[in-house]
């Protein structure tokens, strides 16, 4: 490791030499000032934002409960094309609602997007639409039930991902997370085919255990944090298959006792995901309970209905995974985006620029498009200021885009399916992200490297 001016005194070995994207003529102070003025022009959140949130919540509730009603109806009907279409519609509605509850509602509320609104207009929203309250504890059952524990997702996403975007510390850095697959000697077709498994299962197989790892490590006094195996890299992702792989590696490394660490980790994680497991399996219980009570009304047996309900519920979860994968997993991955060997100060010019050079927006501008994309089509603006409301991002986006054009800053806005393909290419090793020390060279700040060397510029 060698000293650099952008990493609190250290630089990772990712970049072999100092490299910057912008030249010394770039004016970082003017760029920051323009972005701040644009945010001020958007204004504070108003009652309109509160009404819009409640509108989104209502849509998600209608889809969720309506989907489960159709699921039960489909389970009760004799098998045929109409029943198949009914079950498919039910699965789609449940999947769409589940994605909305995470990507739009849970995401923005958990970032504190409505906290200022709660303070300035205390009666326009129920009190639980606030960071640290929404989906925490018992409210998880009411607000947002998914494979990720909300507290774990807060640590992994709101803190680590947002403030170490596209650095090795970023837990969502696709190129790093697939570093085993990228060079693996498999036919290309098999590598791409393997990505489909992640598409339909990623919240359970990757995101849930990895966010739980970040939560465990954030609790410095916890047993899991204190006993993390010395041979394990904390920046490596933890996936569900590690329940077998990590104990085997512990034995291979001559530390068989470390195998018990992973059994303990996955035992704790299993408790965290138990409510979601029950949620997915619960529709299969309804026909059995009604049948035992002599109240089953269907043309099928209660056992047949239970199996059909379970299959529909599992398909709904797989569709929810796929929907979320397409709108989330590709946000910061592609051969045209950058990753960095240094950290930077939150809301500095470097920080705001990285939001553009390491993020991709999708089409945007109205509720139909924005809801379908889970409001993740405003990724550049969201990373600049994570605590804004959905409607504020819609107003902020064209302003940011014009500012980037004015300053000659890269601004990527493409279709999500194209971006997903570009992410696949990075994951399998057919493409690589661009690498640099940082975007803004020290000379652009009017200083020499020696004058700022060792200064603390780490976001957190």
mmCIF file of C-alpha atoms in Angstrom, residues 14-15 19-21 165-167 173 175 182 332-341 357-358 410 412 419 422 426 431-439:
data_model
loop_
_atom_site.group_PDB
_atom_site.id
_atom_site.type_symbol
_atom_site.label_atom_id
_atom_site.label_comp_id
_atom_site.label_asym_id
_atom_site.label_seq_id
_atom_site.Cartn_x
_atom_site.Cartn_y
_atom_site.Cartn_z
ATOM 1 C CA UNK A 14 -6.357 -2.043 -7.309
ATOM 2 C CA UNK A 15 -4.709 0.772 -9.324
ATOM 3 C CA UNK A 19 -4.921 7.967 -12.509
ATOM 4 C CA UNK A 20 -7.666 10.558 -12.762
ATOM 5 C CA UNK A 21 -10.553 10.957 -15.204
ATOM 6 C CA UNK A 165 -19.776 3.566 -3.915
ATOM 7 C CA UNK A 166 -17.752 1.434 -6.352
ATOM 8 C CA UNK A 167 -14.851 1.021 -3.948
ATOM 9 C CA UNK A 173 -19.701 -3.979 -6.234
ATOM 10 C CA UNK A 175 -17.164 -6.934 -10.376
ATOM 11 C CA UNK A 182 -15.023 -14.053 -13.922
ATOM 12 C CA UNK A 332 -23.637 0.556 -10.754
ATOM 13 C CA UNK A 333 -22.157 -2.037 -13.075
ATOM 14 C CA UNK A 334 -21.053 -1.935 -16.697
ATOM 15 C CA UNK A 335 -17.964 -1.530 -18.799
ATOM 16 C CA UNK A 336 -18.606 2.206 -19.088
ATOM 17 C CA UNK A 337 -18.752 2.892 -15.332
ATOM 18 C CA UNK A 338 -15.874 3.507 -12.901
ATOM 19 C CA UNK A 339 -14.561 1.976 -9.699
ATOM 20 C CA UNK A 340 -12.031 3.627 -7.382
ATOM 21 C CA UNK A 341 -8.993 2.800 -5.267
ATOM 22 C CA UNK A 357 -19.580 8.214 -13.163
ATOM 23 C CA UNK A 358 -20.558 5.038 -11.282
ATOM 24 C CA UNK A 410 -20.674 11.846 -17.859
ATOM 25 C CA UNK A 412 -25.613 7.615 -18.306
ATOM 26 C CA UNK A 419 -27.886 -2.210 -18.407
ATOM 27 C CA UNK A 422 -23.913 -4.965 -19.448
ATOM 28 C CA UNK A 426 -18.989 -7.705 -16.117
ATOM 29 C CA UNK A 431 -16.232 -6.757 -19.691
ATOM 30 C CA UNK A 432 -14.483 -4.844 -16.959
ATOM 31 C CA UNK A 433 -15.284 -1.613 -15.179
ATOM 32 C CA UNK A 434 -12.968 1.325 -15.700
ATOM 33 C CA UNK A 435 -10.533 1.894 -12.844
ATOM 34 C CA UNK A 436 -8.963 5.024 -11.468
ATOM 35 C CA UNK A 437 -7.582 6.575 -8.322
ATOM 36 C CA UNK A 438 -10.287 9.246 -8.305
ATOM 37 C CA UNK A 439 -12.156 11.442 -10.756
#
